[in-house]
mmCIF file with all atom_site columns, C-alpha atoms in Angstrom:
data_model
loop_
_atom_site.group_PDB
_atom_site.id
_atom_site.type_symbol
_atom_site.label_atom_id
_atom_site.label_alt_id
_atom_site.label_comp_id
_atom_site.label_asym_id
_atom_site.label_entity_id
_atom_site.label_seq_id
_atom_site.pdbx_PDB_ins_code
_atom_site.Cartn_x
_atom_site.Cartn_y
_atom_site.Cartn_z
_atom_site.occupancy
_atom_site.B_iso_or_equiv
_atom_site.pdbx_formal_charge
_atom_site.auth_seq_id
_atom_site.auth_comp_id
_atom_site.auth_asym_id
_atom_site.auth_atom_id
_atom_site.pdbx_PDB_model_num
ATOM 1   C CA . MET T 1 1   ? 61.445 260.363 121.958 1.00 47.00 ? 22  MET T CA 1
ATOM 2   C CA . GLU T 1 2   ? 63.077 259.100 118.621 1.00 50.00 ? 23  GLU T CA 1
ATOM 3   C CA . GLU T 1 3   ? 61.975 259.869 115.910 1.00 53.00 ? 24  GLU T CA 1
ATOM 4   C CA . VAL T 1 4   ? 60.422 258.094 112.971 1.00 49.00 ? 25  VAL T CA 1
ATOM 5   C CA . ALA T 1 5   ? 62.476 258.298 109.751 1.00 51.00 ? 26  ALA T CA 1
ATOM 6   C CA . MET T 1 6   ? 59.287 259.328 106.977 1.00 51.00 ? 27  MET T CA 1
ATOM 7   C CA . PRO T 1 7   ? 59.989 257.304 103.501 1.00 59.00 ? 28  PRO T CA 1
ATOM 8   C CA . THR T 1 8   ? 61.440 259.263 101.051 1.00 60.00 ? 29  THR T CA 1
ATOM 9   C CA . ALA T 1 9   ? 60.014 259.681 97.525  1.00 48.00 ? 30  ALA T CA 1
ATOM 10  C CA . GLU T 1 10  ? 63.064 257.897 96.187  1.00 52.00 ? 31  GLU T CA 1
ATOM 11  C CA . SER T 1 11  ? 62.256 254.385 98.625  1.00 48.00 ? 32  SER T CA 1
ATOM 12  C CA . LYS T 1 12  ? 58.433 255.121 97.818  1.00 45.00 ? 33  LYS T CA 1
ATOM 13  C CA . SER T 1 13  ? 59.544 254.484 93.964  1.00 50.00 ? 34  SER T CA 1
ATOM 14  C CA . ARG T 1 14  ? 61.534 251.527 95.135  1.00 52.00 ? 35  ARG T CA 1
ATOM 15  C CA . ARG T 1 15  ? 58.961 250.343 96.793  1.00 53.00 ? 36  ARG T CA 1
ATOM 16  C CA . ARG T 1 16  ? 56.376 250.287 94.180  1.00 53.00 ? 37  ARG T CA 1
ATOM 17  C CA . ARG T 1 17  ? 59.162 248.328 91.710  1.00 55.00 ? 38  ARG T CA 1
ATOM 18  C CA . VAL T 1 18  ? 59.684 245.820 94.232  1.00 48.00 ? 39  VAL T CA 1
ATOM 19  C CA . ASP T 1 19  ? 56.008 245.063 94.668  1.00 57.00 ? 40  ASP T CA 1
ATOM 20  C CA . GLY T 1 20  ? 54.990 245.548 90.748  1.00 65.00 ? 41  GLY T CA 1
ATOM 21  C CA . GLU T 1 21  ? 57.699 242.524 90.014  1.00 83.00 ? 42  GLU T CA 1
ATOM 22  C CA . ALA T 1 22  ? 56.540 240.091 92.786  1.00 86.00 ? 43  ALA T CA 1
ATOM 23  C CA . SER T 1 23  ? 53.123 240.612 91.616  1.00 90.00 ? 44  SER T CA 1
ATOM 24  C CA . GLN T 1 24  ? 54.425 240.138 87.398  1.00 91.00 ? 45  GLN T CA 1
ATOM 25  C CA . GLN T 1 25  ? 56.261 237.011 88.788  1.00 91.00 ? 46  GLN T CA 1
ATOM 26  C CA . ARG T 1 26  ? 52.716 235.879 90.664  1.00 93.00 ? 47  ARG T CA 1
ATOM 27  C CA . ILE T 1 27  ? 50.818 236.432 87.206  1.00 94.00 ? 48  ILE T CA 1
ATOM 28  C CA . LEU T 1 28  ? 53.495 234.960 84.790  1.00 93.00 ? 49  LEU T CA 1
ATOM 29  C CA . GLN T 1 29  ? 53.366 232.146 87.313  1.00 90.00 ? 50  GLN T CA 1
ATOM 30  C CA . ALA T 1 30  ? 50.150 231.678 87.385  1.00 93.00 ? 51  ALA T CA 1
ATOM 31  C CA . ALA T 1 31  ? 49.864 232.098 83.488  1.00 93.00 ? 52  ALA T CA 1
ATOM 32  C CA . THR T 1 32  ? 51.673 229.285 82.701  1.00 89.00 ? 53  THR T CA 1
ATOM 33  C CA . GLU T 1 33  ? 50.387 227.224 84.719  1.00 88.00 ? 54  GLU T CA 1
ATOM 34  C CA . ILE T 1 34  ? 46.712 227.229 83.076  1.00 91.00 ? 55  ILE T CA 1
ATOM 35  C CA . ALA T 1 35  ? 48.312 228.212 79.278  1.00 88.00 ? 56  ALA T CA 1
ATOM 36  C CA . ALA T 1 36  ? 50.370 224.782 80.278  1.00 82.00 ? 57  ALA T CA 1
ATOM 37  C CA . GLU T 1 37  ? 46.879 222.709 81.428  1.00 86.00 ? 58  GLU T CA 1
ATOM 38  C CA . ARG T 1 38  ? 45.036 224.220 79.181  1.00 86.00 ? 59  ARG T CA 1
ATOM 39  C CA . GLY T 1 39  ? 46.338 226.039 75.712  1.00 83.00 ? 60  GLY T CA 1
ATOM 40  C CA . TYR T 1 40  ? 46.365 229.663 74.536  1.00 85.00 ? 61  TYR T CA 1
ATOM 41  C CA . GLU T 1 41  ? 42.544 229.610 73.813  1.00 86.00 ? 62  GLU T CA 1
ATOM 42  C CA . GLY T 1 42  ? 41.737 227.971 77.150  1.00 89.00 ? 63  GLY T CA 1
ATOM 43  C CA . THR T 1 43  ? 43.608 230.575 78.979  1.00 91.00 ? 64  THR T CA 1
ATOM 44  C CA . SER T 1 44  ? 41.712 233.670 80.242  1.00 93.00 ? 65  SER T CA 1
ATOM 45  C CA . ILE T 1 45  ? 42.472 236.997 82.046  1.00 94.00 ? 66  ILE T CA 1
ATOM 46  C CA . ASN T 1 46  ? 40.078 236.313 84.468  1.00 95.00 ? 67  ASN T CA 1
ATOM 47  C CA . LEU T 1 47  ? 41.561 232.364 85.457  1.00 95.00 ? 68  LEU T CA 1
ATOM 48  C CA . VAL T 1 48  ? 45.226 233.703 85.724  1.00 95.00 ? 69  VAL T CA 1
ATOM 49  C CA . SER T 1 49  ? 43.043 235.765 87.906  1.00 95.00 ? 70  SER T CA 1
ATOM 50  C CA . GLU T 1 50  ? 41.615 233.964 90.136  1.00 95.00 ? 71  GLU T CA 1
ATOM 51  C CA . ARG T 1 51  ? 45.187 231.574 89.976  1.00 94.00 ? 72  ARG T CA 1
ATOM 52  C CA . SER T 1 52  ? 47.558 234.394 91.214  1.00 93.00 ? 73  SER T CA 1
ATOM 53  C CA . GLY T 1 53  ? 44.982 236.247 93.404  1.00 93.00 ? 74  GLY T CA 1
ATOM 54  C CA . LEU T 1 54  ? 45.509 239.229 92.073  1.00 93.00 ? 75  LEU T CA 1
ATOM 55  C CA . PRO T 1 55  ? 42.246 241.825 90.359  1.00 94.00 ? 76  PRO T CA 1
ATOM 56  C CA . ALA T 1 56  ? 42.403 241.683 86.765  1.00 94.00 ? 77  ALA T CA 1
ATOM 57  C CA . SER T 1 57  ? 43.750 245.160 86.852  1.00 93.00 ? 78  SER T CA 1
ATOM 58  C CA . SER T 1 58  ? 46.525 244.347 87.865  1.00 93.00 ? 79  SER T CA 1
ATOM 59  C CA . ILE T 1 59  ? 47.154 241.793 85.249  1.00 94.00 ? 80  ILE T CA 1
ATOM 60  C CA . TYR T 1 60  ? 46.712 244.564 82.679  1.00 94.00 ? 81  TYR T CA 1
ATOM 61  C CA . TRP T 1 61  ? 48.278 247.123 84.249  1.00 94.00 ? 82  TRP T CA 1
ATOM 62  C CA . HIS T 1 62  ? 50.985 244.485 83.213  1.00 93.00 ? 83  HIS T CA 1
ATOM 63  C CA . PHE T 1 63  ? 49.950 243.368 80.007  1.00 93.00 ? 84  PHE T CA 1
ATOM 64  C CA . LYS T 1 64  ? 47.755 244.954 76.840  1.00 91.00 ? 85  LYS T CA 1
ATOM 65  C CA . ASP T 1 65  ? 45.918 241.754 76.687  1.00 92.00 ? 86  ASP T CA 1
ATOM 66  C CA . LYS T 1 66  ? 46.017 237.887 76.619  1.00 92.00 ? 87  LYS T CA 1
ATOM 67  C CA . ASP T 1 67  ? 47.966 237.668 73.515  1.00 91.00 ? 88  ASP T CA 1
ATOM 68  C CA . ALA T 1 68  ? 51.190 239.733 75.240  1.00 93.00 ? 89  ALA T CA 1
ATOM 69  C CA . LEU T 1 69  ? 50.658 237.635 78.467  1.00 94.00 ? 90  LEU T CA 1
ATOM 70  C CA . ILE T 1 70  ? 50.782 234.300 76.522  1.00 92.00 ? 91  ILE T CA 1
ATOM 71  C CA . ALA T 1 71  ? 53.922 236.171 74.907  1.00 93.00 ? 92  ALA T CA 1
ATOM 72  C CA . ALA T 1 72  ? 55.426 236.804 78.194  1.00 93.00 ? 93  ALA T CA 1
ATOM 73  C CA . VAL T 1 73  ? 54.972 233.651 79.185  1.00 92.00 ? 94  VAL T CA 1
ATOM 74  C CA . ILE T 1 74  ? 56.995 231.916 76.034  1.00 92.00 ? 95  ILE T CA 1
ATOM 75  C CA . ASP T 1 75  ? 59.945 234.309 77.458  1.00 91.00 ? 96  ASP T CA 1
ATOM 76  C CA . HIS T 1 76  ? 59.526 233.454 80.330  1.00 89.00 ? 97  HIS T CA 1
ATOM 77  C CA . SER T 1 77  ? 60.429 229.641 79.912  1.00 89.00 ? 98  SER T CA 1
ATOM 78  C CA . PHE T 1 78  ? 62.429 229.815 76.985  1.00 90.00 ? 99  PHE T CA 1
ATOM 79  C CA . GLN T 1 79  ? 64.709 232.229 79.461  1.00 89.00 ? 100 GLN T CA 1
ATOM 80  C CA . SER T 1 80  ? 64.424 229.195 81.542  1.00 86.00 ? 101 SER T CA 1
ATOM 81  C CA . TRP T 1 81  ? 64.872 226.762 79.245  1.00 88.00 ? 102 TRP T CA 1
ATOM 82  C CA . LEU T 1 82  ? 68.027 228.721 78.292  1.00 86.00 ? 103 LEU T CA 1
ATOM 83  C CA . ALA T 1 83  ? 69.419 229.241 82.107  1.00 85.00 ? 104 ALA T CA 1
ATOM 84  C CA . LYS T 1 84  ? 69.109 225.526 82.440  1.00 82.00 ? 105 LYS T CA 1
ATOM 85  C CA . ALA T 1 85  ? 70.585 224.273 79.333  1.00 81.00 ? 106 ALA T CA 1
ATOM 86  C CA . GLY T 1 86  ? 73.465 226.789 78.809  1.00 70.00 ? 107 GLY T CA 1
ATOM 87  C CA . GLY T 1 87  ? 75.476 224.244 80.087  1.00 51.00 ? 108 GLY T CA 1
ATOM 88  C CA . GLN T 1 88  ? 76.786 222.962 76.163  1.00 41.00 ? 109 GLN T CA 1
ATOM 89  C CA . ALA T 1 89  ? 76.422 227.305 74.838  1.00 42.00 ? 110 ALA T CA 1
ATOM 90  C CA . THR T 1 90  ? 79.093 228.965 73.138  1.00 39.00 ? 111 THR T CA 1
ATOM 91  C CA . GLU T 1 91  ? 80.545 230.410 76.335  1.00 41.00 ? 112 GLU T CA 1
ATOM 92  C CA . GLY T 1 92  ? 83.436 228.545 77.909  1.00 40.00 ? 113 GLY T CA 1
ATOM 93  C CA . LYS T 1 93  ? 85.668 225.490 77.117  1.00 49.00 ? 114 LYS T CA 1
ATOM 94  C CA . ALA T 1 94  ? 83.679 221.651 76.339  1.00 58.00 ? 115 ALA T CA 1
ATOM 95  C CA . GLU T 1 95  ? 86.255 219.212 77.340  1.00 69.00 ? 116 GLU T CA 1
ATOM 96  C CA . GLY T 1 96  ? 86.299 216.126 76.062  1.00 85.00 ? 117 GLY T CA 1
ATOM 97  C CA . SER T 1 97  ? 85.561 214.088 71.911  1.00 91.00 ? 118 SER T CA 1
ATOM 98  C CA . VAL T 1 98  ? 82.888 214.914 69.658  1.00 93.00 ? 119 VAL T CA 1
ATOM 99  C CA . ASP T 1 99  ? 80.389 212.841 70.502  1.00 92.00 ? 120 ASP T CA 1
ATOM 100 C CA . ASP T 1 100 ? 81.023 213.370 74.331  1.00 92.00 ? 121 ASP T CA 1
ATOM 101 C CA . GLN T 1 101 ? 80.181 217.215 73.699  1.00 92.00 ? 122 GLN T CA 1
ATOM 102 C CA . LEU T 1 102 ? 77.130 216.219 71.477  1.00 94.00 ? 123 LEU T CA 1
ATOM 103 C CA . SER T 1 103 ? 76.000 213.763 73.971  1.00 92.00 ? 124 SER T CA 1
ATOM 104 C CA . ALA T 1 104 ? 76.311 216.022 77.124  1.00 91.00 ? 125 ALA T CA 1
ATOM 105 C CA . MET T 1 105 ? 74.983 218.437 74.554  1.00 91.00 ? 126 MET T CA 1
ATOM 106 C CA . MET T 1 106 ? 71.123 216.840 73.415  1.00 92.00 ? 127 MET T CA 1
ATOM 107 C CA . GLN T 1 107 ? 71.246 215.633 77.678  1.00 89.00 ? 128 GLN T CA 1
ATOM 108 C CA . SER T 1 108 ? 71.326 219.223 78.638  1.00 88.00 ? 129 SER T CA 1
ATOM 109 C CA . THR T 1 109 ? 68.426 219.639 75.991  1.00 89.00 ? 130 THR T CA 1
ATOM 110 C CA . ALA T 1 110 ? 66.448 217.355 77.151  1.00 88.00 ? 131 ALA T CA 1
ATOM 111 C CA . LYS T 1 111 ? 66.504 217.849 80.203  1.00 86.00 ? 132 LYS T CA 1
ATOM 112 C CA . ALA T 1 112 ? 65.825 220.958 79.747  1.00 86.00 ? 133 ALA T CA 1
ATOM 113 C CA . LEU T 1 113 ? 62.940 220.445 77.639  1.00 84.00 ? 134 LEU T CA 1
ATOM 114 C CA . GLU T 1 114 ? 61.299 217.875 80.991  1.00 81.00 ? 135 GLU T CA 1
ATOM 115 C CA . GLU T 1 115 ? 61.458 220.731 83.186  1.00 80.00 ? 136 GLU T CA 1
ATOM 116 C CA . SER T 1 116 ? 60.633 223.677 81.608  1.00 81.00 ? 137 SER T CA 1
ATOM 117 C CA . SER T 1 117 ? 58.812 223.063 78.032  1.00 84.00 ? 138 SER T CA 1
ATOM 118 C CA . ASP T 1 118 ? 56.384 225.487 78.144  1.00 86.00 ? 139 ASP T CA 1
ATOM 119 C CA . PHE T 1 119 ? 57.306 227.778 75.192  1.00 88.00 ? 140 PHE T CA 1
ATOM 120 C CA . LEU T 1 120 ? 57.714 224.887 73.247  1.00 89.00 ? 141 LEU T CA 1
ATOM 121 C CA . ARG T 1 121 ? 54.282 223.110 73.779  1.00 87.00 ? 142 ARG T CA 1
ATOM 122 C CA . LEU T 1 122 ? 52.389 227.023 73.039  1.00 87.00 ? 143 LEU T CA 1
ATOM 123 C CA . GLY T 1 123 ? 54.691 228.372 69.914  1.00 88.00 ? 144 GLY T CA 1
ATOM 124 C CA . LEU T 1 124 ? 53.954 225.030 68.585  1.00 87.00 ? 145 LEU T CA 1
ATOM 125 C CA . MET T 1 125 ? 50.445 225.029 68.861  1.00 84.00 ? 146 MET T CA 1
ATOM 126 C CA . LEU T 1 126 ? 50.362 228.511 67.836  1.00 84.00 ? 147 LEU T CA 1
ATOM 127 C CA . THR T 1 127 ? 52.500 228.113 64.870  1.00 83.00 ? 148 THR T CA 1
ATOM 128 C CA . LEU T 1 128 ? 50.432 225.153 63.385  1.00 81.00 ? 149 LEU T CA 1
ATOM 129 C CA . GLU T 1 129 ? 47.052 227.317 64.223  1.00 76.00 ? 150 GLU T CA 1
ATOM 130 C CA . ARG T 1 130 ? 47.922 229.127 61.459  1.00 71.00 ? 151 ARG T CA 1
ATOM 131 C CA . ARG T 1 131 ? 46.050 232.144 62.097  1.00 67.00 ? 152 ARG T CA 1
ATOM 132 C CA . GLU T 1 132 ? 45.070 234.892 59.523  1.00 64.00 ? 153 GLU T CA 1
ATOM 133 C CA . ARG T 1 133 ? 46.507 237.227 62.058  1.00 67.00 ? 154 ARG T CA 1
ATOM 134 C CA . GLU T 1 134 ? 49.617 236.944 63.658  1.00 67.00 ? 155 GLU T CA 1
ATOM 135 C CA . PRO T 1 135 ? 49.310 236.861 67.467  1.00 82.00 ? 156 PRO T CA 1
ATOM 136 C CA . THR T 1 136 ? 52.351 238.359 69.358  1.00 87.00 ? 157 THR T CA 1
ATOM 137 C CA . ALA T 1 137 ? 52.928 235.237 71.332  1.00 89.00 ? 158 ALA T CA 1
ATOM 138 C CA . ARG T 1 138 ? 53.096 233.627 68.433  1.00 88.00 ? 159 ARG T CA 1
ATOM 139 C CA . ARG T 1 139 ? 55.456 236.210 66.489  1.00 88.00 ? 160 ARG T CA 1
ATOM 140 C CA . ARG T 1 140 ? 57.683 236.384 69.810  1.00 91.00 ? 161 ARG T CA 1
ATOM 141 C CA . PHE T 1 141 ? 57.582 232.069 69.982  1.00 91.00 ? 162 PHE T CA 1
ATOM 142 C CA . LEU T 1 142 ? 59.315 232.458 66.307  1.00 90.00 ? 163 LEU T CA 1
ATOM 143 C CA . ALA T 1 143 ? 62.146 235.164 67.526  1.00 93.00 ? 164 ALA T CA 1
ATOM 144 C CA . VAL T 1 144 ? 63.053 232.872 70.832  1.00 92.00 ? 165 VAL T CA 1
ATOM 145 C CA . ARG T 1 145 ? 63.311 230.126 68.004  1.00 92.00 ? 166 ARG T CA 1
ATOM 146 C CA . GLU T 1 146 ? 65.530 231.953 65.595  1.00 94.00 ? 167 GLU T CA 1
ATOM 147 C CA . GLU T 1 147 ? 67.606 232.504 68.845  1.00 93.00 ? 168 GLU T CA 1
ATOM 148 C CA . ALA T 1 148 ? 68.225 229.604 70.215  1.00 93.00 ? 169 ALA T CA 1
ATOM 149 C CA . LEU T 1 149 ? 68.727 228.283 66.023  1.00 95.00 ? 170 LEU T CA 1
ATOM 150 C CA . GLU T 1 150 ? 71.546 230.906 66.083  1.00 95.00 ? 171 GLU T CA 1
ATOM 151 C CA . ARG T 1 151 ? 72.652 229.050 69.486  1.00 93.00 ? 172 ARG T CA 1
ATOM 152 C CA . THR T 1 152 ? 72.993 225.773 67.972  1.00 94.00 ? 173 THR T CA 1
ATOM 153 C CA . VAL T 1 153 ? 74.436 226.477 65.040  1.00 96.00 ? 174 VAL T CA 1
ATOM 154 C CA . ALA T 1 154 ? 77.152 228.465 67.370  1.00 95.00 ? 175 ALA T CA 1
ATOM 155 C CA . SER T 1 155 ? 77.999 225.273 68.893  1.00 94.00 ? 176 SER T CA 1
ATOM 156 C CA . PHE T 1 156 ? 78.582 223.580 65.814  1.00 96.00 ? 177 PHE T CA 1
ATOM 157 C CA . ALA T 1 157 ? 80.551 226.410 64.378  1.00 96.00 ? 178 ALA T CA 1
ATOM 158 C CA . ARG T 1 158 ? 82.769 225.452 67.767  1.00 94.00 ? 179 ARG T CA 1
ATOM 159 C CA . LEU T 1 159 ? 82.450 221.500 67.472  1.00 95.00 ? 180 LEU T CA 1
ATOM 160 C CA . PHE T 1 160 ? 82.770 221.192 63.541  1.00 96.00 ? 181 PHE T CA 1
ATOM 161 C CA . PRO T 1 161 ? 85.002 224.238 62.161  1.00 94.00 ? 182 PRO T CA 1
ATOM 162 C CA . GLY T 1 162 ? 85.201 222.726 58.723  1.00 94.00 ? 183 GLY T CA 1
ATOM 163 C CA . LEU T 1 163 ? 81.084 223.634 57.913  1.00 95.00 ? 184 LEU T CA 1
ATOM 164 C CA . ASP T 1 164 ? 80.673 226.897 56.242  1.00 95.00 ? 185 ASP T CA 1
ATOM 165 C CA . ASP T 1 165 ? 77.770 228.841 57.179  1.00 95.00 ? 186 ASP T CA 1
ATOM 166 C CA . HIS T 1 166 ? 74.827 227.132 54.747  1.00 96.00 ? 187 HIS T CA 1
ATOM 167 C CA . SER T 1 167 ? 75.806 223.542 56.177  1.00 96.00 ? 188 SER T CA 1
ATOM 168 C CA . LEU T 1 168 ? 75.887 224.537 59.960  1.00 96.00 ? 189 LEU T CA 1
ATOM 169 C CA . HIS T 1 169 ? 72.751 226.510 59.299  1.00 97.00 ? 190 HIS T CA 1
ATOM 170 C CA . GLN T 1 170 ? 71.631 223.082 58.059  1.00 96.00 ? 191 GLN T CA 1
ATOM 171 C CA . LEU T 1 171 ? 72.578 221.117 60.679  1.00 97.00 ? 192 LEU T CA 1
ATOM 172 C CA . GLY T 1 172 ? 70.830 223.702 63.376  1.00 97.00 ? 193 GLY T CA 1
ATOM 173 C CA . SER T 1 173 ? 68.235 223.088 61.596  1.00 96.00 ? 194 SER T CA 1
ATOM 174 C CA . PHE T 1 174 ? 68.025 219.386 61.759  1.00 97.00 ? 195 PHE T CA 1
ATOM 175 C CA . THR T 1 175 ? 69.036 218.956 65.257  1.00 96.00 ? 196 THR T CA 1
ATOM 176 C CA . MET T 1 176 ? 65.383 221.508 65.840  1.00 94.00 ? 197 MET T CA 1
ATOM 177 C CA . ALA T 1 177 ? 63.267 219.744 63.547  1.00 95.00 ? 198 ALA T CA 1
ATOM 178 C CA . ALA T 1 178 ? 64.520 216.200 65.595  1.00 94.00 ? 199 ALA T CA 1
ATOM 179 C CA . ALA T 1 179 ? 64.376 217.463 69.130  1.00 92.00 ? 200 ALA T CA 1
ATOM 180 C CA . ASP T 1 180 ? 60.705 219.158 68.238  1.00 92.00 ? 201 ASP T CA 1
ATOM 181 C CA . GLY T 1 181 ? 60.087 215.482 67.110  1.00 91.00 ? 202 GLY T CA 1
ATOM 182 C CA . LEU T 1 182 ? 60.757 214.075 70.081  1.00 90.00 ? 203 LEU T CA 1
ATOM 183 C CA . PHE T 1 183 ? 58.855 216.851 72.175  1.00 89.00 ? 204 PHE T CA 1
ATOM 184 C CA . ILE T 1 184 ? 55.959 215.788 70.696  1.00 88.00 ? 205 ILE T CA 1
ATOM 185 C CA . ALA T 1 185 ? 56.309 212.412 70.562  1.00 86.00 ? 206 ALA T CA 1
ATOM 186 C CA . ASN T 1 186 ? 56.615 212.387 74.290  1.00 83.00 ? 207 ASN T CA 1
ATOM 187 C CA . GLU T 1 187 ? 53.653 214.408 74.802  1.00 82.00 ? 208 GLU T CA 1
ATOM 188 C CA . ILE T 1 188 ? 51.896 211.783 72.590  1.00 83.00 ? 209 ILE T CA 1
ATOM 189 C CA . ASP T 1 189 ? 52.086 208.611 74.919  1.00 76.00 ? 210 ASP T CA 1
ATOM 190 C CA . GLU T 1 190 ? 54.036 210.088 77.528  1.00 69.00 ? 211 GLU T CA 1
ATOM 191 C CA . SER T 1 191 ? 57.418 207.509 76.904  1.00 66.00 ? 212 SER T CA 1
ATOM 192 C CA . ASP T 1 192 ? 60.748 207.518 77.357  1.00 69.00 ? 213 ASP T CA 1
ATOM 193 C CA . ALA T 1 193 ? 61.341 209.592 73.880  1.00 64.00 ? 214 ALA T CA 1
ATOM 194 C CA . PHE T 1 194 ? 63.721 211.913 75.858  1.00 70.00 ? 215 PHE T CA 1
ATOM 195 C CA . SER T 1 195 ? 66.080 208.761 75.980  1.00 79.00 ? 216 SER T CA 1
ATOM 196 C CA . GLY T 1 196 ? 66.499 209.698 71.803  1.00 88.00 ? 217 GLY T CA 1
ATOM 197 C CA . PHE T 1 197 ? 68.378 213.171 72.425  1.00 91.00 ? 218 PHE T CA 1
ATOM 198 C CA . GLU T 1 198 ? 71.240 210.289 72.155  1.00 90.00 ? 219 GLU T CA 1
ATOM 199 C CA . LEU T 1 199 ? 70.357 208.238 69.389  1.00 92.00 ? 220 LEU T CA 1
ATOM 200 C CA . LEU T 1 200 ? 69.978 212.420 67.979  1.00 94.00 ? 221 LEU T CA 1
ATOM 201 C CA . ALA T 1 201 ? 73.432 212.976 69.395  1.00 95.00 ? 222 ALA T CA 1
ATOM 202 C CA . ALA T 1 202 ? 75.093 210.186 67.021  1.00 95.00 ? 223 ALA T CA 1
ATOM 203 C CA . ALA T 1 203 ? 72.994 210.934 64.212  1.00 96.00 ? 224 ALA T CA 1
ATOM 204 C CA . ILE T 1 204 ? 74.283 214.983 64.300  1.00 96.00 ? 225 ILE T CA 1
ATOM 205 C CA . HIS T 1 205 ? 77.298 213.331 63.840  1.00 96.00 ? 226 HIS T CA 1
ATOM 206 C CA . GLY T 1 206 ? 77.120 211.415 61.097  1.00 96.00 ? 227 GLY T CA 1
ATOM 207 C CA . ALA T 1 207 ? 75.234 214.371 59.674  1.00 96.00 ? 228 ALA T CA 1
ATOM 208 C CA . ALA T 1 208 ? 77.759 216.735 60.246  1.00 96.00 ? 229 ALA T CA 1
ATOM 209 C CA . ARG T 1 209 ? 80.754 213.878 58.801  1.00 95.00 ? 230 ARG T CA 1
ATOM 210 C CA . HIS T 1 210 ? 78.068 213.630 55.673  1.00 94.00 ? 231 HIS T CA 1
ATOM 211 C CA . LEU T 1 211 ? 78.176 217.990 55.074  1.00 94.00 ? 232 LEU T CA 1
ATOM 212 C CA . LEU T 1 212 ? 81.829 217.508 55.396  1.00 92.00 ? 233 LEU T CA 1
ATOM 213 C CA . GLU T 1 213 ? 82.616 215.044 52.836  1.00 90.00 ? 234 GLU T CA 1
ATOM 214 C CA . GLY T 1 214 ? 80.168 217.111 50.106  1.00 79.00 ? 235 GLY T CA 1
ATOM 215 C CA . ALA T 1 215 ? 77.486 214.725 50.055  1.00 48.00 ? 236 ALA T CA 1
ATOM 216 C CA . GLY T 1 216 ? 74.944 216.821 50.938  1.00 47.00 ? 237 GLY T CA 1
ATOM 217 C CA . PRO T 1 217 ? 72.597 219.416 48.691  1.00 46.00 ? 238 PRO T CA 1
ATOM 218 C CA . ALA T 1 218 ? 74.757 222.556 48.080  1.00 40.00 ? 239 ALA T CA 1
#
């Protein structure tokens, strides 16, 4: 009779890790859906438990509290956005004129926001609330926003090598503020506000020329 191999401690550990990762993804997916529907305040561990089909104890095993869970949702959504918008990141060689590259960059940003915008929606709500005690989720949003700014600045440094660091950060901050406005406009009336990203590309180039000519603020 053929002997059945017994699972080793290593295989058991690997199985638990795989199961744990799968559970975590189910929790994040459920929390993302609920947060998109109800916002930060409307999201609860009980609702996430119901939506994911996992007990609350499993959620608390992965995340200390709701705040930590929402922080993970923001990070998960941001990484998804990066993966979709990353075609115009600093890695690789872009082709075409500066106008063409800016247009492609804004188009990829808009498309990624249409598909993975939960981090921005939640983060803007948390930031505008200005709670006395800064939550983990708000801090995480500020961190991913800073990362997005640095990536934007790096792209502009490649496109506009004549700009100094101060001007590059001005241009990056302007771009992100304008993108925030277009996103909010789309949330308000569900119009085709994302088409405004094409105009934003032209505005960025104009602002860069303005800074290069030394006409901008010191």
